[in-house]
mmCIF file of C-alpha atoms in Angstrom:
data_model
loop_
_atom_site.group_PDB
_atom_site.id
_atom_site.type_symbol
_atom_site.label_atom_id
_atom_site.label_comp_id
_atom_site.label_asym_id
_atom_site.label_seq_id
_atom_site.Cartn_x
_atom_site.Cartn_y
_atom_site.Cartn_z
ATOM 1 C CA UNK V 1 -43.321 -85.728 5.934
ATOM 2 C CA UNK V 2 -44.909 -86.728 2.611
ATOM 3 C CA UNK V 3 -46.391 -89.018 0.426
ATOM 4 C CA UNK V 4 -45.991 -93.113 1.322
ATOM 5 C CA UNK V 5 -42.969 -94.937 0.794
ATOM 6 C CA UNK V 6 -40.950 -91.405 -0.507
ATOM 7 C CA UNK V 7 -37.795 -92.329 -0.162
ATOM 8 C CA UNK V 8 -36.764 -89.024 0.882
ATOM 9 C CA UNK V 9 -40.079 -87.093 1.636
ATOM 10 C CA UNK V 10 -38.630 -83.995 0.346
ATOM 11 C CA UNK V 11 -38.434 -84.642 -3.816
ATOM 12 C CA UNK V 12 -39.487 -82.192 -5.688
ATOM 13 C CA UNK V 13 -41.074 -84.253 -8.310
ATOM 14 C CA UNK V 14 -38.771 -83.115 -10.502
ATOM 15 C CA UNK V 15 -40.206 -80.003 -9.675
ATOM 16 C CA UNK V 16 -38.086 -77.926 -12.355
ATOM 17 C CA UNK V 17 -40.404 -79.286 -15.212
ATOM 18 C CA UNK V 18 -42.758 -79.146 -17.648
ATOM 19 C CA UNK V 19 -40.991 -78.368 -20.728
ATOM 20 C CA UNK V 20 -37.894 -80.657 -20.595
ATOM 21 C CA UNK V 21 -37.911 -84.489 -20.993
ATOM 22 C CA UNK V 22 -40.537 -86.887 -21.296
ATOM 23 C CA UNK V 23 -41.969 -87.158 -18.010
ATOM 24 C CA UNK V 24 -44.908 -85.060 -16.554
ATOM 25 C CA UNK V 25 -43.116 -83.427 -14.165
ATOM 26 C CA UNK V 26 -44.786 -80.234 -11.843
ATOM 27 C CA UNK V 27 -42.863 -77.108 -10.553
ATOM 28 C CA UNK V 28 -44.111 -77.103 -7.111
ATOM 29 C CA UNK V 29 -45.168 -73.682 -5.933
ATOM 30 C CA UNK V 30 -44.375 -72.010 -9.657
ATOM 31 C CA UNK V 31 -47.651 -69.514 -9.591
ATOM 32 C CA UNK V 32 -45.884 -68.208 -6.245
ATOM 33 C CA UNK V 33 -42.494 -68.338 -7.307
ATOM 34 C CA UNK V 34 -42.967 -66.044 -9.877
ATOM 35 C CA UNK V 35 -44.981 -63.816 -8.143
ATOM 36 C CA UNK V 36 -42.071 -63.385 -6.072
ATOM 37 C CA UNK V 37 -39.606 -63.147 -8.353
ATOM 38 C CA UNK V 38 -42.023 -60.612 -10.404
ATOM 39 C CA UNK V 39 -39.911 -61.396 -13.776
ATOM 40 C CA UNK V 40 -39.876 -58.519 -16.038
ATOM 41 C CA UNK V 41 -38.660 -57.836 -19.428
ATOM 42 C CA UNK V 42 -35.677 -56.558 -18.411
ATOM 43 C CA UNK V 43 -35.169 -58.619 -16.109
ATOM 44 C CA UNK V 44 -32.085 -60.775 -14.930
ATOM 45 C CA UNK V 45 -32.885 -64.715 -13.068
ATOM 46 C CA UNK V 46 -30.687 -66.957 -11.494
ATOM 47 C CA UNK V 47 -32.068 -70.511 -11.017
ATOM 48 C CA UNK V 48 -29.968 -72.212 -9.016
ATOM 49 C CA UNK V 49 -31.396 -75.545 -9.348
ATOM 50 C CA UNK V 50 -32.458 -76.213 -12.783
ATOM 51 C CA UNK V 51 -33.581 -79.730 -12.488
ATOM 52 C CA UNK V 52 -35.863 -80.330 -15.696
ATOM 53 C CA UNK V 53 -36.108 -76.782 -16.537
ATOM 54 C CA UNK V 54 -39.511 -76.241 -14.985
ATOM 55 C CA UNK V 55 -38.973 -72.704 -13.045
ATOM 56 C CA UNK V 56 -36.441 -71.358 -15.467
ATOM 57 C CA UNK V 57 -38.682 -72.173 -18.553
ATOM 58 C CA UNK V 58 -41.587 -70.145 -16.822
ATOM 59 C CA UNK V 59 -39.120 -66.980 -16.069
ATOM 60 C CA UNK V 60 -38.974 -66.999 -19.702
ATOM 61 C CA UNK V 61 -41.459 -67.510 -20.812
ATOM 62 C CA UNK V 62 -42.415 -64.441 -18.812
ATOM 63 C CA UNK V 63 -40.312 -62.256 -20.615
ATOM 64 C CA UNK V 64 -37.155 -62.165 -18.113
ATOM 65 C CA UNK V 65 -34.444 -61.128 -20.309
ATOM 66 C CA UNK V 66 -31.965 -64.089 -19.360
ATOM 67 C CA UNK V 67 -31.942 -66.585 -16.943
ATOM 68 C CA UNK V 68 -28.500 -68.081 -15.284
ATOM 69 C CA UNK V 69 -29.559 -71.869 -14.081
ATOM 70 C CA UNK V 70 -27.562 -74.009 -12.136
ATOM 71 C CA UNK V 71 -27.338 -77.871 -11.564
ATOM 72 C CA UNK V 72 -24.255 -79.976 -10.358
ATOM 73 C CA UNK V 73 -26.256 -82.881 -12.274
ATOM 74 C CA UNK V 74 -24.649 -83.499 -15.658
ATOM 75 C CA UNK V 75 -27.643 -85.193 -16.962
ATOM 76 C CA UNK V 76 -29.803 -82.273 -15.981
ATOM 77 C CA UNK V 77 -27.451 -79.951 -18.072
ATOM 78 C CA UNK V 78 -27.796 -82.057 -20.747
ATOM 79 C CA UNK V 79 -31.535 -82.476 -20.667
ATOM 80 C CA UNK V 80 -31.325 -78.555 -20.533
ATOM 81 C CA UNK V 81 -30.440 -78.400 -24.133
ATOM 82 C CA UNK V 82 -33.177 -78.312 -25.732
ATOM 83 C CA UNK V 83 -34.554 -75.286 -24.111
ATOM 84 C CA UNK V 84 -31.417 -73.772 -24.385
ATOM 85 C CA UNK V 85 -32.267 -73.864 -28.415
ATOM 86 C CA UNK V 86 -35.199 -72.451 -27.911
ATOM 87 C CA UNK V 87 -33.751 -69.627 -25.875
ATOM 88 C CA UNK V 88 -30.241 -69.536 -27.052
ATOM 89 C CA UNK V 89 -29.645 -65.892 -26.021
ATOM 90 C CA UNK V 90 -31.667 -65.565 -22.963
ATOM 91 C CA UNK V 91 -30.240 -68.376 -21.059
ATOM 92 C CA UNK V 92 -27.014 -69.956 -20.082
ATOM 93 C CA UNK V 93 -26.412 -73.254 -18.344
ATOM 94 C CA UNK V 94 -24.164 -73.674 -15.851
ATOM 95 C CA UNK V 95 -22.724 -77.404 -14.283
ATOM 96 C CA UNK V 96 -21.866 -76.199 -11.237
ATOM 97 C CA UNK V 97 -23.202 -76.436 -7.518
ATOM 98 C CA UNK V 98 -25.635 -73.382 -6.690
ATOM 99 C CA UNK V 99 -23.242 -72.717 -3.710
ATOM 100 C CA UNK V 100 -20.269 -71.661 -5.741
ATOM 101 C CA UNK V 101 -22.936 -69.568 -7.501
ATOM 102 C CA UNK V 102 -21.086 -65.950 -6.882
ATOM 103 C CA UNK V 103 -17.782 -67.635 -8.099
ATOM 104 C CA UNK V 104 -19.648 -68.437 -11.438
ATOM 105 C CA UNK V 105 -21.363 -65.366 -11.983
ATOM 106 C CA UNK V 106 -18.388 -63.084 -11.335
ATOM 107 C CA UNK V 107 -16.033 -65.330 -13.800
ATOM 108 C CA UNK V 108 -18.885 -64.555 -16.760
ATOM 109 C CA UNK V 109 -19.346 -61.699 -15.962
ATOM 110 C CA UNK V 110 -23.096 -61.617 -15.202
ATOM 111 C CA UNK V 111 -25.501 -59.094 -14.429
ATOM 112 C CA UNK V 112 -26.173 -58.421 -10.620
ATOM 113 C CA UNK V 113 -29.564 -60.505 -11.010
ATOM 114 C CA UNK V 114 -33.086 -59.313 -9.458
ATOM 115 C CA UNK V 115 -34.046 -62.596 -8.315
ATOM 116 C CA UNK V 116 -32.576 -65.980 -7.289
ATOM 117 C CA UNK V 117 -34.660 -69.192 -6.713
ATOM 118 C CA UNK V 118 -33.408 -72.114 -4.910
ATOM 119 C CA UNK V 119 -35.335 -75.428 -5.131
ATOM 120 C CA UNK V 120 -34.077 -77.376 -2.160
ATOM 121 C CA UNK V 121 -33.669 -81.262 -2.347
ATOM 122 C CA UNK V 122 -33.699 -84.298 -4.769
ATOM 123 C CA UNK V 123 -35.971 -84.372 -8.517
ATOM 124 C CA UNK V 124 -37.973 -87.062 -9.504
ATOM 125 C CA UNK V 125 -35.912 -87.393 -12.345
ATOM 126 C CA UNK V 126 -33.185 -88.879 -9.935
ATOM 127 C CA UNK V 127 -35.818 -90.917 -8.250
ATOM 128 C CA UNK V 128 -37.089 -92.032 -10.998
ATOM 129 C CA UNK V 129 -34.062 -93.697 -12.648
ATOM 130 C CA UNK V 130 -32.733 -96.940 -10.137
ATOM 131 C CA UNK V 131 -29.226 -96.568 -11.393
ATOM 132 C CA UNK V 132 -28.912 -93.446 -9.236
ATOM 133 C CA UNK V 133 -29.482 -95.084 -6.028
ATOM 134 C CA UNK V 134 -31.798 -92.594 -4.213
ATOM 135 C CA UNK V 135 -34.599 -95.077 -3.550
ATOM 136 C CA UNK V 136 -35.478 -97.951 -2.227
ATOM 137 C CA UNK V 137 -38.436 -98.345 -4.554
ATOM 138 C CA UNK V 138 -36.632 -100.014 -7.565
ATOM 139 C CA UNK V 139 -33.238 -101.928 -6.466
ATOM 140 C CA UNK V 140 -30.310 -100.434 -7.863
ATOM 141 C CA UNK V 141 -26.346 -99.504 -6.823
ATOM 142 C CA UNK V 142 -26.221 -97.988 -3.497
ATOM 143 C CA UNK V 143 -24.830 -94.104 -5.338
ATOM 144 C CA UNK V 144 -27.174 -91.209 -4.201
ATOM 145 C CA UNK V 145 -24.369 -88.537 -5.995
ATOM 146 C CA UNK V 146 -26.172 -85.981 -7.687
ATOM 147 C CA UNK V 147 -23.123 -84.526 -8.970
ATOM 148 C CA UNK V 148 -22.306 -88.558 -10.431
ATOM 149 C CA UNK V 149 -18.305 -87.891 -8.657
ATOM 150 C CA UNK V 150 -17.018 -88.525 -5.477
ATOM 151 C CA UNK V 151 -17.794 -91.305 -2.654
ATOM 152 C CA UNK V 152 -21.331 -92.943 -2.742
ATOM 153 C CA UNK V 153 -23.637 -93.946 -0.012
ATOM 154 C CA UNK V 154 -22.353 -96.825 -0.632
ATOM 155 C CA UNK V 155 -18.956 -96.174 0.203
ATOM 156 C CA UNK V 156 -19.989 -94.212 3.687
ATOM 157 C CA UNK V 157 -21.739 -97.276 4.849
ATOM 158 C CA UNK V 158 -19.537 -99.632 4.276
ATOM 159 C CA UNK V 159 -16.628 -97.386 5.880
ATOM 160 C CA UNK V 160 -17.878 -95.366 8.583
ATOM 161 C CA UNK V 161 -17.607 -96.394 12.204
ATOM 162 C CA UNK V 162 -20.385 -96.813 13.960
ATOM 163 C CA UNK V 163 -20.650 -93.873 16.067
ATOM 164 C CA UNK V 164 -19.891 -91.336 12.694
ATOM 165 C CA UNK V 165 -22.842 -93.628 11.075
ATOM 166 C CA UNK V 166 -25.156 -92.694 13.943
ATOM 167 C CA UNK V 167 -24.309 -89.467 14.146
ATOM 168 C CA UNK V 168 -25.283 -88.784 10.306
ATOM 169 C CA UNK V 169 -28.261 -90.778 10.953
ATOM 170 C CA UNK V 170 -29.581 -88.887 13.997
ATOM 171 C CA UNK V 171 -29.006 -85.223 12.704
ATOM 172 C CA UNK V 172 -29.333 -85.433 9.121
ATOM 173 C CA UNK V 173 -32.673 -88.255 9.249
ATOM 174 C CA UNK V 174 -33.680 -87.376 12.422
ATOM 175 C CA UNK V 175 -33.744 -90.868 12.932
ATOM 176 C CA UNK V 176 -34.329 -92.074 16.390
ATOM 177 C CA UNK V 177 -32.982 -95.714 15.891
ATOM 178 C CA UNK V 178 -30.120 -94.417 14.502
ATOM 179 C CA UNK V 179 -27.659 -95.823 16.897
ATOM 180 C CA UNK V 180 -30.146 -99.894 16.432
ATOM 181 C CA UNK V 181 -29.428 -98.785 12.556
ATOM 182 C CA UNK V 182 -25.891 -98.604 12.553
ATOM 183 C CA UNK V 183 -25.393 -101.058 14.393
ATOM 184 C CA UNK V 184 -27.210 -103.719 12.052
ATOM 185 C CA UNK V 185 -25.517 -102.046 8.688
ATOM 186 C CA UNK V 186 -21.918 -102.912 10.468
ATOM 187 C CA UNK V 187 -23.196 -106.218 11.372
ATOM 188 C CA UNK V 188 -24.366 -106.799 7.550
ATOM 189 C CA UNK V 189 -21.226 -105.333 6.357
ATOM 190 C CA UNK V 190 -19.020 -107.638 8.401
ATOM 191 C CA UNK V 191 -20.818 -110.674 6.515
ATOM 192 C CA UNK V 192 -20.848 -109.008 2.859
ATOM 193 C CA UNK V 193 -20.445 -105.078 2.058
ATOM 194 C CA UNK V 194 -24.137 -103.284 1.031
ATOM 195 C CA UNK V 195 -24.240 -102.649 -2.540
ATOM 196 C CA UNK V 196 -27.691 -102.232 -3.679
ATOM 197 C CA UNK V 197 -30.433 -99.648 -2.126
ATOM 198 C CA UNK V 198 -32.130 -103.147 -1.275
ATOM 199 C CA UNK V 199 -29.985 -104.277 0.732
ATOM 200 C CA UNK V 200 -29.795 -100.840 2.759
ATOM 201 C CA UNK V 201 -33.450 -100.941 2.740
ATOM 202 C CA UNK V 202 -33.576 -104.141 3.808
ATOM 203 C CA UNK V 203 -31.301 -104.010 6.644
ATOM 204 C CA UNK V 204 -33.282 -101.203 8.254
ATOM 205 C CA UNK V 205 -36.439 -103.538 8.352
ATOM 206 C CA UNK V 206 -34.512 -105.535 10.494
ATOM 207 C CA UNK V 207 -34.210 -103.172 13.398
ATOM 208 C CA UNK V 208 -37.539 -101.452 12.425
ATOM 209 C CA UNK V 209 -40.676 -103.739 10.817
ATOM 210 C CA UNK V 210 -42.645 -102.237 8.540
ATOM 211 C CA UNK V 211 -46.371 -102.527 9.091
ATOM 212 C CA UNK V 212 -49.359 -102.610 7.386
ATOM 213 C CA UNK V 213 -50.380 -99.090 8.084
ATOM 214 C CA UNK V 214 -46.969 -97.077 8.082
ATOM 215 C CA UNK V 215 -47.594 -93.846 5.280
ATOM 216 C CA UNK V 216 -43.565 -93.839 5.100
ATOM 217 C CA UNK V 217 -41.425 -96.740 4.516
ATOM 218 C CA UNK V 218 -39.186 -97.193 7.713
ATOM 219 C CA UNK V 219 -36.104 -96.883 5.606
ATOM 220 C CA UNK V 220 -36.625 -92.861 4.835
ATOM 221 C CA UNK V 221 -35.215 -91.159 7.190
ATOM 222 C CA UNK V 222 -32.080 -92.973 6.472
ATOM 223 C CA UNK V 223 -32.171 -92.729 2.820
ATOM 224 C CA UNK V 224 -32.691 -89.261 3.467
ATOM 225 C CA UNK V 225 -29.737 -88.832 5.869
ATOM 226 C CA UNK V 226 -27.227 -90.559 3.256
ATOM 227 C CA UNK V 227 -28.450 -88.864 0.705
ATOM 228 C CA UNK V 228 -27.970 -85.141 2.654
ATOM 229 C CA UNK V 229 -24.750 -86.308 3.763
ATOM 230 C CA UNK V 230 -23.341 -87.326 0.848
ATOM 231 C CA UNK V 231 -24.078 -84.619 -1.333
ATOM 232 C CA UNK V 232 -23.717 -82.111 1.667
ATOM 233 C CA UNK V 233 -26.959 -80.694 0.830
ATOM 234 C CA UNK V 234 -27.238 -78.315 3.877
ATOM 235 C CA UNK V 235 -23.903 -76.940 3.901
ATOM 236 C CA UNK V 236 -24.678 -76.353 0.089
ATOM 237 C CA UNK V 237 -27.744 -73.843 1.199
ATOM 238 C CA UNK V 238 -26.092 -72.283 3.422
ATOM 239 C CA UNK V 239 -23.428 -71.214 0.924
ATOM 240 C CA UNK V 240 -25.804 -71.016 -1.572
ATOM 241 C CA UNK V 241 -27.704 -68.534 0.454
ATOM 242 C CA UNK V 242 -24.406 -66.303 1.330
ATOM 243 C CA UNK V 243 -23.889 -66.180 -2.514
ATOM 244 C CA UNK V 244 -27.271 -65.184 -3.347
ATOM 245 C CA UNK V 245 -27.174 -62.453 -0.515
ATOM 246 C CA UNK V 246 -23.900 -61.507 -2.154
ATOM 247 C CA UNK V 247 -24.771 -61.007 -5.671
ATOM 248 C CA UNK V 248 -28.600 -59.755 -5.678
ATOM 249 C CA UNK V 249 -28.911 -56.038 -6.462
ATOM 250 C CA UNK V 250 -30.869 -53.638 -4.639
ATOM 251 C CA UNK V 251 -34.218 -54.553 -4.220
ATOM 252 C CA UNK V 252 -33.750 -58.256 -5.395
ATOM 253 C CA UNK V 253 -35.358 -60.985 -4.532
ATOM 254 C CA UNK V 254 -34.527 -64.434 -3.072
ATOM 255 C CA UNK V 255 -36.849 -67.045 -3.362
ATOM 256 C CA UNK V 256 -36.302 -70.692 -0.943
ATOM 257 C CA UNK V 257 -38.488 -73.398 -1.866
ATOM 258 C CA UNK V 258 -37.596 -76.037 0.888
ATOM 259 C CA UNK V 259 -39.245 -79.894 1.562
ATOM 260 C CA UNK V 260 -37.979 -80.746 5.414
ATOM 261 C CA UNK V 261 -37.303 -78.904 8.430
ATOM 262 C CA UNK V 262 -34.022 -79.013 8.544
ATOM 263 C CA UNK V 263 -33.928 -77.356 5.124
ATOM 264 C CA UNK V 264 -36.437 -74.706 6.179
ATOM 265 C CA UNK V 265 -34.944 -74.169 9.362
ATOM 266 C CA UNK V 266 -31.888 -72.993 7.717
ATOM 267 C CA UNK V 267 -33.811 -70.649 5.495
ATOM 268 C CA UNK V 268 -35.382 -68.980 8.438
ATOM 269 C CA UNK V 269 -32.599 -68.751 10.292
ATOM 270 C CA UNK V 270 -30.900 -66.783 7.690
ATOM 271 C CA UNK V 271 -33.711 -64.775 6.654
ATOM 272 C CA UNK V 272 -34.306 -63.758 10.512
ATOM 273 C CA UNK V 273 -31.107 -63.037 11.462
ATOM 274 C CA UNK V 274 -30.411 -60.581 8.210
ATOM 275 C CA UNK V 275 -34.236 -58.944 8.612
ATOM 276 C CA UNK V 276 -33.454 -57.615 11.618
ATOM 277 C CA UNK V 277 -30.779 -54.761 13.051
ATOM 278 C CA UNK V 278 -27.969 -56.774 15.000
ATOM 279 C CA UNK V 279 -25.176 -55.690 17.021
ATOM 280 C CA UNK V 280 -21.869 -56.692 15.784
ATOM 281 C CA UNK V 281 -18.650 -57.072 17.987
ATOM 282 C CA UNK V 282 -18.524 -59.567 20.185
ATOM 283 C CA UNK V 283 -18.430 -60.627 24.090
ATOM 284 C CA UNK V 284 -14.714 -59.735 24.178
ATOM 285 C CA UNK V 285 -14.787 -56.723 23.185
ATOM 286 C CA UNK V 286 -18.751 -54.689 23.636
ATOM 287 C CA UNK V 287 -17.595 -51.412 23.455
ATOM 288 C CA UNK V 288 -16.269 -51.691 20.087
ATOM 289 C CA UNK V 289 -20.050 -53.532 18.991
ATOM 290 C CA UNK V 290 -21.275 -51.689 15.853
ATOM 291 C CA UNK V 291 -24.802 -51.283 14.144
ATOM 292 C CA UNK V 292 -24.901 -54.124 11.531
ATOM 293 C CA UNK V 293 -28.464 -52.662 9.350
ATOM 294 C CA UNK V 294 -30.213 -55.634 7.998
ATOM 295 C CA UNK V 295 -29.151 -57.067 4.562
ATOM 296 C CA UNK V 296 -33.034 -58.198 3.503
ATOM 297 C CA UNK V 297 -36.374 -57.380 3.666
ATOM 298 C CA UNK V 298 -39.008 -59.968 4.397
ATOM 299 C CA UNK V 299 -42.112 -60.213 2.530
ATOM 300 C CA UNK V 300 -43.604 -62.411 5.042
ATOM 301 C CA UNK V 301 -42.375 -64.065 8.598
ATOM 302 C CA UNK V 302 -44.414 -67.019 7.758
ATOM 303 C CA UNK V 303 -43.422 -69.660 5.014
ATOM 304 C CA UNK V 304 -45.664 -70.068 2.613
ATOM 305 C CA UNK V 305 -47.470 -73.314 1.942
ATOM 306 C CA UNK V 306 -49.020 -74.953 -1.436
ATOM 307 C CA UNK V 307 -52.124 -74.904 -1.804
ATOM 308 C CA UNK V 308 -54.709 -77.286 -1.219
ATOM 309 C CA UNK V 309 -55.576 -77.445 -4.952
ATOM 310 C CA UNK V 310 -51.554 -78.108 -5.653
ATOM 311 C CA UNK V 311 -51.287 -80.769 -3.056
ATOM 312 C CA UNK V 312 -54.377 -82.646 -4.245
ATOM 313 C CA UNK V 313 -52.286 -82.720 -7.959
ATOM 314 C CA UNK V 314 -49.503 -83.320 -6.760
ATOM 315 C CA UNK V 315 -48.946 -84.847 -2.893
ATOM 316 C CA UNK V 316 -44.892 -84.195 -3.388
ATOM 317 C CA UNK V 317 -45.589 -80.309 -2.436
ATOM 318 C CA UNK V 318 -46.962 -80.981 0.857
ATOM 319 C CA UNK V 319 -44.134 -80.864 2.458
ATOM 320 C CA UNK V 320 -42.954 -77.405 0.559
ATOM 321 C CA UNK V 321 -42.337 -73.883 2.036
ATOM 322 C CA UNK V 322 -41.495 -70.755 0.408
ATOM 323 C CA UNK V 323 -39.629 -68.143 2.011
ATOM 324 C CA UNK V 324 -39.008 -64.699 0.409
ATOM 325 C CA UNK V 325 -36.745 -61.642 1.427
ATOM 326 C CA UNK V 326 -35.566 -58.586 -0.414
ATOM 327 C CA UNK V 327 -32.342 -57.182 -0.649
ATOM 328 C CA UNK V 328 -31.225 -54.084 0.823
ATOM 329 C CA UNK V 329 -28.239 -51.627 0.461
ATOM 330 C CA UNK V 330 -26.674 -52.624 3.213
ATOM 331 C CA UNK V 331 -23.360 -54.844 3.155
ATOM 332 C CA UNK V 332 -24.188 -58.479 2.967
ATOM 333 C CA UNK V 333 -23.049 -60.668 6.003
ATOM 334 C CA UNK V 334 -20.430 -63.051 6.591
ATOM 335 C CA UNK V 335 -21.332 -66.426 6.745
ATOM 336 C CA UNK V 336 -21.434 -68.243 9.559
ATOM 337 C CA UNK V 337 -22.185 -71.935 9.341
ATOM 338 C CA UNK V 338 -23.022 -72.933 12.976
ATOM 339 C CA UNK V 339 -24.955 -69.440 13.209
ATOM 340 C CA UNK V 340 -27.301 -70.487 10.769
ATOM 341 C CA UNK V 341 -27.787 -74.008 12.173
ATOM 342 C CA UNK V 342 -25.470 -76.764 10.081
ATOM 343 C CA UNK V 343 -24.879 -79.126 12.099
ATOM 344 C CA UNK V 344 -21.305 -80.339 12.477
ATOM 345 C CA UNK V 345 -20.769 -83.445 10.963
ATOM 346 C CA UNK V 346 -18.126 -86.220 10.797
ATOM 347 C CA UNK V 347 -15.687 -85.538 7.557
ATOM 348 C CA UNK V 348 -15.005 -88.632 5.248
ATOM 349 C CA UNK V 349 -12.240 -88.667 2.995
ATOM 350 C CA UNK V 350 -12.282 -88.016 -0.593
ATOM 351 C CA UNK V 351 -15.835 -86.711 -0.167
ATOM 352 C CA UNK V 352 -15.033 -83.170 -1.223
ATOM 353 C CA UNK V 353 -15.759 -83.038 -4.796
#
């Protein structure tokens, strides 16, 4: 998936960058984000994942006329403010989740935009600091929020049953010990609850070893899984994506940066099955099925990678694909959640936030 011992193999490396905070942090994919986006001076952006700043500070810097950036992350937001002094009246900064983006936009009473990038999955910035609890590199308190409210990872593996634990594991890590896995995390718990990404970490090893020439630290795929899961990551792009289709105007683009398949799967999905004329109706009732035209464009069937220059500077956008579509005239769909690939997961209370 990525680079050894990731503890997601899907960051970003704090991929919105660059001009915010004090780490050297690279947008991945920026030259061909903006050539999708093709800012202009009049132009309106919607980032929906600011991160540290990195995509929205190039669409200015461009000469895009304002940019609308999102991030459920309060300490992104507030990170955000110095370029927000530096472009008081060509950006606004909104702490909110990029799937409730419509909702925002209409209350403010925004400009339909001409372009909307999303950049899927977690920064470095949250890596980076232990007291978040994405990875397994430094120890620190099981959390893994990025919006810092609701239950932590901690709280789903100390609570879940086993088969609900599995389940996550399987579909959202892809993990295929992830029955061996839950089993040894209720075993653990039984003796003392897991508090610490260590001891998650840790417990993993048990079931699998790691050895002396694994690239990717056996605990990923479950870090990843928890991490998904607990912020609801992919039920967040597929909203995000309906809201995006909703609010771009004619001829505006949407730009996906993803870092895992199950990310870019969802992408496709949507982009394929708007791209293309489909017959609406159902089984029930044929005769009544109606032309639905196609809502985007594509630029290109085929995601497109980094380059090999990119990768070489930074190994965190190996793993990243960029798909592209244009908006049409035509009515934007409904969304469908299962149509577009989300798995169904187990619910767990109090995690709506």
């Amino acid at each position: 998936m990525s680079a050894p011992d990731l503890p997601q193999g899907d960051s970003k490396n704090g991929s919105k960058a660059g001009a915010v905070g004090s780490q050297p942090h690279l947008p991945v994919m920026l030259a061909e984000v903006l050539t999708a986006l093709q800012p202009v001076a009049d132009g309106i952006f919607v980032d929906g994942t600011f991160g540290a700043g990195g995509y929205t500070t190039a669409l200015l810097e461009a000469g895009a006329a304002h940019v609308y950036a999102f991030d459920r992350d309060p300490t992104a937001i507030a990170s955000g403010q110095a370029l927000l002094a530096r472009f008081p009246d060509r950006l606004t900064l909104i702490e909110g989740q990029f799937s409730n983006l419509a909702d925002h936009l209409q209350a403010i009473h925004a400009p339909a935009p001409d372009g909307v990038v999303l950049d899927i999955g977690v920064s470095s910035m949250q890596i980076d600091n232990a007291e978040r609890g994405f990875s397994f590199q430094k120890d620190g308190p099981l959390d893994m929020r990025m919006s810092n409210s609701g239950p932590t990872a901690a709280d789903i593996v100390n609570q879940m049953s086993h088969g609900e634990l599995a389940h996550v594991l399987k579909f959202l890590g892809e993990e295929r010990q992830a029955g061996r896995i839950a089993s040894a995390i209720l075993k653990r718990r039984a003796k003392q609850p897991l508090e610490t990404t260590g001891d998650l970490a840790e417990t993993v090893t048990t079931i699998i070893p790691r050895k002396a020439k694994d690239r990717i630290h056996p605990a990923t795929r479950t870090f990843q899984a928890l991490r998904i899961f607990v912020n609801r990551e992919l039920e967040e792009l597929a909203m995000g994506l309906s809201g995006a289709e909703d609010q771009l105007k004619v001829g505006g683009r949407l730009v996906i940066v993803t870092f895992h398949s199950l990310e870019d799967r969802i992408a496709k999905t949507f982009f394929n099955t708007r791209s293309e004329t489909r017959l609406g109706g159902s089984r029930h009732a044929p005769e009544l099925a109606a032309i639905a035209p196609p809502s985007f464009q594509l630029k290109s069937r085929k995601a497109l990678a980094a380059s090999d220059a990119e990768c070489q500077e930074n190994p965190r956008a190996r793993s990243a694909k960029l798909r592209v579509g244009e908006r049409t005239e035509h009515t934007a769909f409904a969304l469908d959640m299962a149509a577009l690939g989300v798995p169904s997961l187990p619910g767990f209370q109090g995690l709506d936030q």
